[in-house]
Amino acid sequence: TQLLEQSPQFLSIQEGENLTVYCNSSSVFSSLQWYRQEPGEGPVLLVTVVTGGEVKKLKRLTFQFGDARKDSSLHITAAQPGDTGLYLCAGDSNDYKLSFGAGTTVTVRA
Amino acid sequence: NAGVTQTPKFRVLKTGQSMTLLCAQDMNHEYMYWYRQDPGMGLRLIHYSVGEGTTAKGEVPDGYNVSRLKKQNFLLGLESAAPSQTSVYFCASSGAYEQYFGPGTRLTVT
């Protein structure tokens, strides 16, 4: 059983469209991280959110941490083919370890 | 800086054979991790280490052993490989919150 549930599992959109990926849990996390993984490579950190209700923006990517620190979302505006990849959320429970969601595979068609 | 390196990149084993996966990091990180990644299941923690000479079990430790004799190296061993251990294995290291991942080892057990 995944501690973190991500939805949707797959997302295919046209270039220029917007998309949102969700990460939900019944557990409280001290922080939550989002990673992107491209085929044949390891995940790379995009952002860490720490405070409940926090919103962080990285160019066209907006990350939100839920008020109760149990859920998060990733919104991409005007998606580009370079945004294609596997997006993983990971929760930190302050025990040296991260719990990862199963991931959302995003495909942006040119 | 090479970051996190893993050897080998690919390996095919027969059932019952043994092998060791090598992970090295040059960032002087205290924490190191071994994950396996299977389709639809995200990253699952096998074993981890919070410092030289220490190791601990993760979510799926059965069939694997690890050693951290030097701070920069973390070894993952399979004593008697089984087809269920066919997977992509990732090593990661961390100094605080962010985890840095290696490129992965694709292992097939026939």
Short mmCIF file of C-alpha atoms in Angstrom, two decimals:
data_model
loop_
_atom_site.label_atom_id
_atom_site.label_comp_id
_atom_site.label_asym_id
_atom_site.label_seq_id
_atom_site.Cartn_x
_atom_site.Cartn_y
_atom_site.Cartn_z
CA THR A 1 0.00 0.00 0.00
CA GLN A 2 1.42 3.39 -1.05
CA LEU A 3 1.60 5.94 1.73
CA LEU A 4 1.24 8.64 -0.91
CA GLU A 5 -1.39 8.32 -3.64
CA GLN A 6 -0.76 10.17 -6.88
CA SER A 7 -3.37 10.93 -9.51
CA PRO A 8 -3.78 10.60 -12.35
CA GLN A 9 -1.40 7.75 -13.15
CA PHE A 10 -1.06 8.88 -16.77
CA LEU A 11 -1.66 12.25 -18.44
CA SER A 12 -1.31 13.05 -22.14
CA ILE A 13 -1.89 16.59 -23.29
CA GLN A 14 -1.20 18.88 -26.22
CA GLU A 15 1.56 21.49 -26.07
CA GLY A 16 0.20 24.72 -24.60
CA GLU A 17 -2.41 23.09 -22.37
CA ASN A 18 -2.36 23.19 -18.57
CA LEU A 19 -2.19 20.18 -16.26
CA THR A 20 -2.41 19.38 -12.57
CA VAL A 21 -1.00 16.37 -10.72
CA TYR A 22 -2.21 15.48 -7.22
CA CYS A 23 -0.48 13.80 -4.30
CA ASN A 24 -2.60 12.73 -1.31
CA SER A 25 -2.00 10.96 1.97
CA SER A 26 -3.66 10.28 5.31
CA SER A 27 -0.32 10.98 6.99
CA VAL A 28 1.18 14.31 7.97
CA PHE A 29 4.61 15.12 6.58
CA SER A 30 7.20 17.60 7.79
CA SER A 31 7.93 18.43 4.16
CA LEU A 32 7.00 17.22 0.72
CA GLN A 33 9.21 17.02 -2.34
CA TRP A 34 8.49 16.77 -6.06
CA TYR A 35 10.90 15.01 -8.40
CA ARG A 36 10.92 14.59 -12.17
CA GLN A 37 12.42 11.51 -13.79
CA GLU A 38 13.26 11.14 -17.47
CA PRO A 39 13.63 7.73 -19.15
CA GLY A 40 16.87 5.98 -18.27
CA GLU A 41 17.80 8.46 -15.57
CA GLY A 42 17.37 8.91 -11.85
CA PRO A 43 14.83 11.33 -10.34
CA VAL A 44 15.85 14.98 -9.99
CA LEU A 45 14.42 17.26 -7.29
CA LEU A 46 12.16 20.07 -8.51
CA VAL A 47 11.03 21.61 -5.22
CA THR A 48 10.60 21.09 -1.47
CA VAL A 49 7.55 22.53 0.31
CA VAL A 50 7.69 22.78 4.08
CA THR A 51 4.92 25.00 5.45
CA GLY A 52 1.22 24.10 5.35
CA GLY A 53 -0.51 26.23 2.71
CA GLU A 54 2.80 27.09 1.05
CA VAL A 55 2.82 27.87 -2.67
CA LYS A 56 6.05 27.82 -4.67
CA LYS A 57 6.49 28.81 -8.30
CA LEU A 58 9.27 27.69 -10.62
CA LYS A 59 8.69 29.41 -13.97
CA ARG A 60 5.62 27.58 -15.37
CA LEU A 61 5.39 25.11 -12.48
CA THR A 62 3.35 25.89 -9.35
CA PHE A 63 3.54 23.66 -6.28
CA GLN A 64 1.12 23.78 -3.36
CA PHE A 65 1.33 22.09 0.06
CA GLY A 66 -2.02 21.47 1.76
CA ASP A 67 -2.86 23.34 4.96
CA ALA A 68 -2.80 20.08 6.96
CA ARG A 69 0.51 19.01 5.34
CA LYS A 70 -1.07 15.80 4.01
CA ASP A 71 -1.43 16.63 0.33
CA SER A 72 0.17 18.56 -2.48
CA SER A 73 -0.39 19.50 -6.09
CA LEU A 74 1.77 20.35 -9.06
CA HIS A 75 0.33 22.61 -11.76
CA ILE A 76 2.05 23.20 -15.08
CA THR A 77 0.95 26.14 -17.21
CA ALA A 78 1.32 26.06 -20.99
CA ALA A 79 3.02 22.67 -21.00
CA GLN A 80 5.91 22.05 -23.40
CA PRO A 81 7.32 18.76 -24.77
CA GLY A 82 10.30 19.26 -22.44
CA ASP A 83 7.92 18.80 -19.48
CA THR A 84 7.42 15.17 -20.49
CA GLY A 85 8.49 12.77 -17.76
CA LEU A 86 7.53 10.86 -14.63
CA TYR A 87 6.58 13.16 -11.74
CA LEU A 88 7.05 11.74 -8.26
CA CYS A 89 6.00 13.20 -4.93
CA ALA A 90 7.81 12.18 -1.77
CA GLY A 91 6.95 12.84 1.87
CA ASP A 92 9.47 13.37 4.64
CA SER A 93 8.40 12.06 8.07
CA ASN A 94 11.53 13.27 9.88
CA ASP A 95 13.01 9.76 10.10
CA TYR A 96 15.82 10.07 7.50
CA LYS A 97 13.58 8.45 4.89
CA LEU A 98 11.25 9.56 2.11
CA SER A 99 8.00 7.83 1.15
CA PHE A 100 7.40 8.04 -2.60
CA GLY A 101 4.17 8.00 -4.54
CA ALA A 102 3.82 5.69 -7.54
CA GLY A 103 4.25 8.62 -9.92
CA THR A 104 2.36 10.35 -12.73
CA THR A 105 3.59 9.85 -16.29
CA VAL A 106 3.12 13.09 -18.22
CA THR A 107 3.35 13.20 -22.00
CA VAL A 108 3.19 16.55 -23.78
CA ARG A 109 2.56 16.21 -27.52
CA ALA A 110 4.02 18.80 -29.90
CA ASN B 1 31.86 16.43 -9.26
CA ALA B 2 30.46 13.14 -10.47
CA GLY B 3 27.61 13.21 -7.91
CA VAL B 4 26.24 9.69 -7.44
CA THR B 5 27.58 6.91 -9.65
CA GLN B 6 26.36 3.33 -9.94
CA THR B 7 27.98 0.25 -11.45
CA PRO B 8 27.07 -1.71 -13.43
CA LYS B 9 24.44 -0.03 -15.64
CA PHE B 10 22.96 -3.33 -16.85
CA ARG B 11 23.22 -6.92 -15.69
CA VAL B 12 21.56 -10.21 -16.48
CA LEU B 13 21.69 -12.94 -13.84
CA LYS B 14 20.46 -16.49 -13.71
CA THR B 15 18.29 -17.55 -10.79
CA GLY B 16 20.47 -18.38 -7.80
CA GLN B 17 23.49 -16.32 -8.86
CA SER B 18 24.85 -13.57 -6.66
CA MET B 19 26.06 -10.06 -7.40
CA THR B 20 26.94 -6.75 -5.79
CA LEU B 21 25.79 -3.34 -6.97
CA LEU B 22 28.17 -0.51 -6.24
CA CYS B 23 27.19 3.06 -5.37
CA ALA B 24 29.61 5.92 -4.83
CA GLN B 25 29.02 9.58 -3.95
CA ASP B 26 31.49 12.44 -3.83
CA MET B 27 29.35 14.99 -1.95
CA ASN B 28 30.37 13.90 1.57
CA HIS B 29 26.74 13.01 2.35
CA GLU B 30 25.92 11.15 5.55
CA TYR B 31 22.78 9.41 4.31
CA MET B 32 22.63 6.85 1.52
CA TYR B 33 19.76 4.76 0.17
CA TRP B 34 18.98 1.86 -2.13
CA TYR B 35 15.63 1.79 -3.93
CA ARG B 36 14.03 -0.45 -6.50
CA GLN B 37 11.65 0.90 -9.11
CA ASP B 38 9.00 -1.27 -10.72
CA PRO B 39 6.25 -0.17 -13.14
CA GLY B 40 3.31 1.42 -11.34
CA MET B 41 4.94 1.16 -7.91
CA GLY B 42 7.20 4.17 -7.69
CA LEU B 43 10.39 3.92 -5.65
CA ARG B 44 10.50 1.43 -2.80
CA LEU B 45 13.22 1.66 -0.17
CA ILE B 46 15.31 -1.51 0.24
CA HIS B 47 17.94 -0.47 2.79
CA TYR B 48 19.47 2.78 3.94
CA SER B 49 22.38 4.12 5.97
CA VAL B 50 22.61 7.18 8.20
CA GLY B 51 26.39 7.10 8.42
CA GLU B 52 29.55 5.10 7.86
CA GLY B 53 29.28 1.65 9.44
CA THR B 54 25.48 1.82 9.90
CA THR B 55 22.69 0.21 7.89
CA ALA B 56 18.95 -0.20 8.39
CA LYS B 57 16.08 -2.02 6.68
CA GLY B 58 13.63 -0.21 4.49
CA GLU B 59 10.27 -1.23 3.10
CA VAL B 60 11.40 -4.26 1.01
CA PRO B 61 14.67 -5.62 2.47
CA ASP B 62 14.16 -9.39 2.00
CA GLY B 63 16.71 -11.02 -0.31
CA TYR B 64 19.15 -8.10 -0.11
CA ASN B 65 22.08 -7.16 2.09
CA VAL B 66 24.06 -3.93 2.29
CA SER B 67 27.33 -2.59 3.65
CA ARG B 68 28.68 0.91 4.26
CA LEU B 69 32.33 0.43 5.16
CA LYS B 70 33.33 3.82 3.77
CA LYS B 71 31.28 7.02 3.91
CA GLN B 72 31.33 7.47 0.15
CA ASN B 73 30.31 3.92 -0.80
CA PHE B 74 27.12 1.91 -0.29
CA LEU B 75 27.00 -1.66 -1.59
CA LEU B 76 23.87 -3.69 -2.30
CA GLY B 77 24.21 -7.47 -2.46
CA LEU B 78 21.94 -10.16 -3.82
CA GLU B 79 23.05 -13.52 -2.42
CA SER B 80 20.72 -15.75 -4.45
CA ALA B 81 18.92 -13.85 -7.18
CA ALA B 82 15.26 -14.55 -7.94
CA PRO B 83 13.12 -13.46 -10.92
CA SER B 84 11.12 -11.23 -8.52
CA GLN B 85 14.27 -9.14 -8.14
CA THR B 86 14.16 -8.08 -11.78
CA SER B 87 13.94 -4.31 -11.48
CA VAL B 88 15.74 -1.01 -11.87
CA TYR B 89 17.83 -0.20 -8.81
CA PHE B 90 18.63 3.36 -7.78
CA CYS B 91 21.10 4.58 -5.23
CA ALA B 92 20.66 7.99 -3.62
CA SER B 93 22.54 10.14 -1.15
CA SER B 94 21.45 13.05 1.01
CA GLY B 95 22.99 15.68 3.22
CA ALA B 96 19.71 17.07 4.52
CA TYR B 97 16.36 17.10 2.71
CA GLU B 98 17.15 16.62 -0.96
CA GLN B 99 18.11 13.21 -2.27
CA TYR B 100 20.51 12.95 -5.21
CA PHE B 101 20.03 9.89 -7.35
CA GLY B 102 22.38 7.84 -9.47
CA PRO B 103 21.53 6.82 -13.05
CA GLY B 104 20.27 3.37 -12.06
CA THR B 105 21.15 -0.28 -12.67
CA ARG B 106 18.78 -2.37 -14.77
CA LEU B 107 18.87 -5.94 -13.47
CA THR B 108 17.18 -8.89 -15.14
CA VAL B 109 17.01 -12.27 -13.41
CA THR B 110 16.10 -15.18 -15.69
#
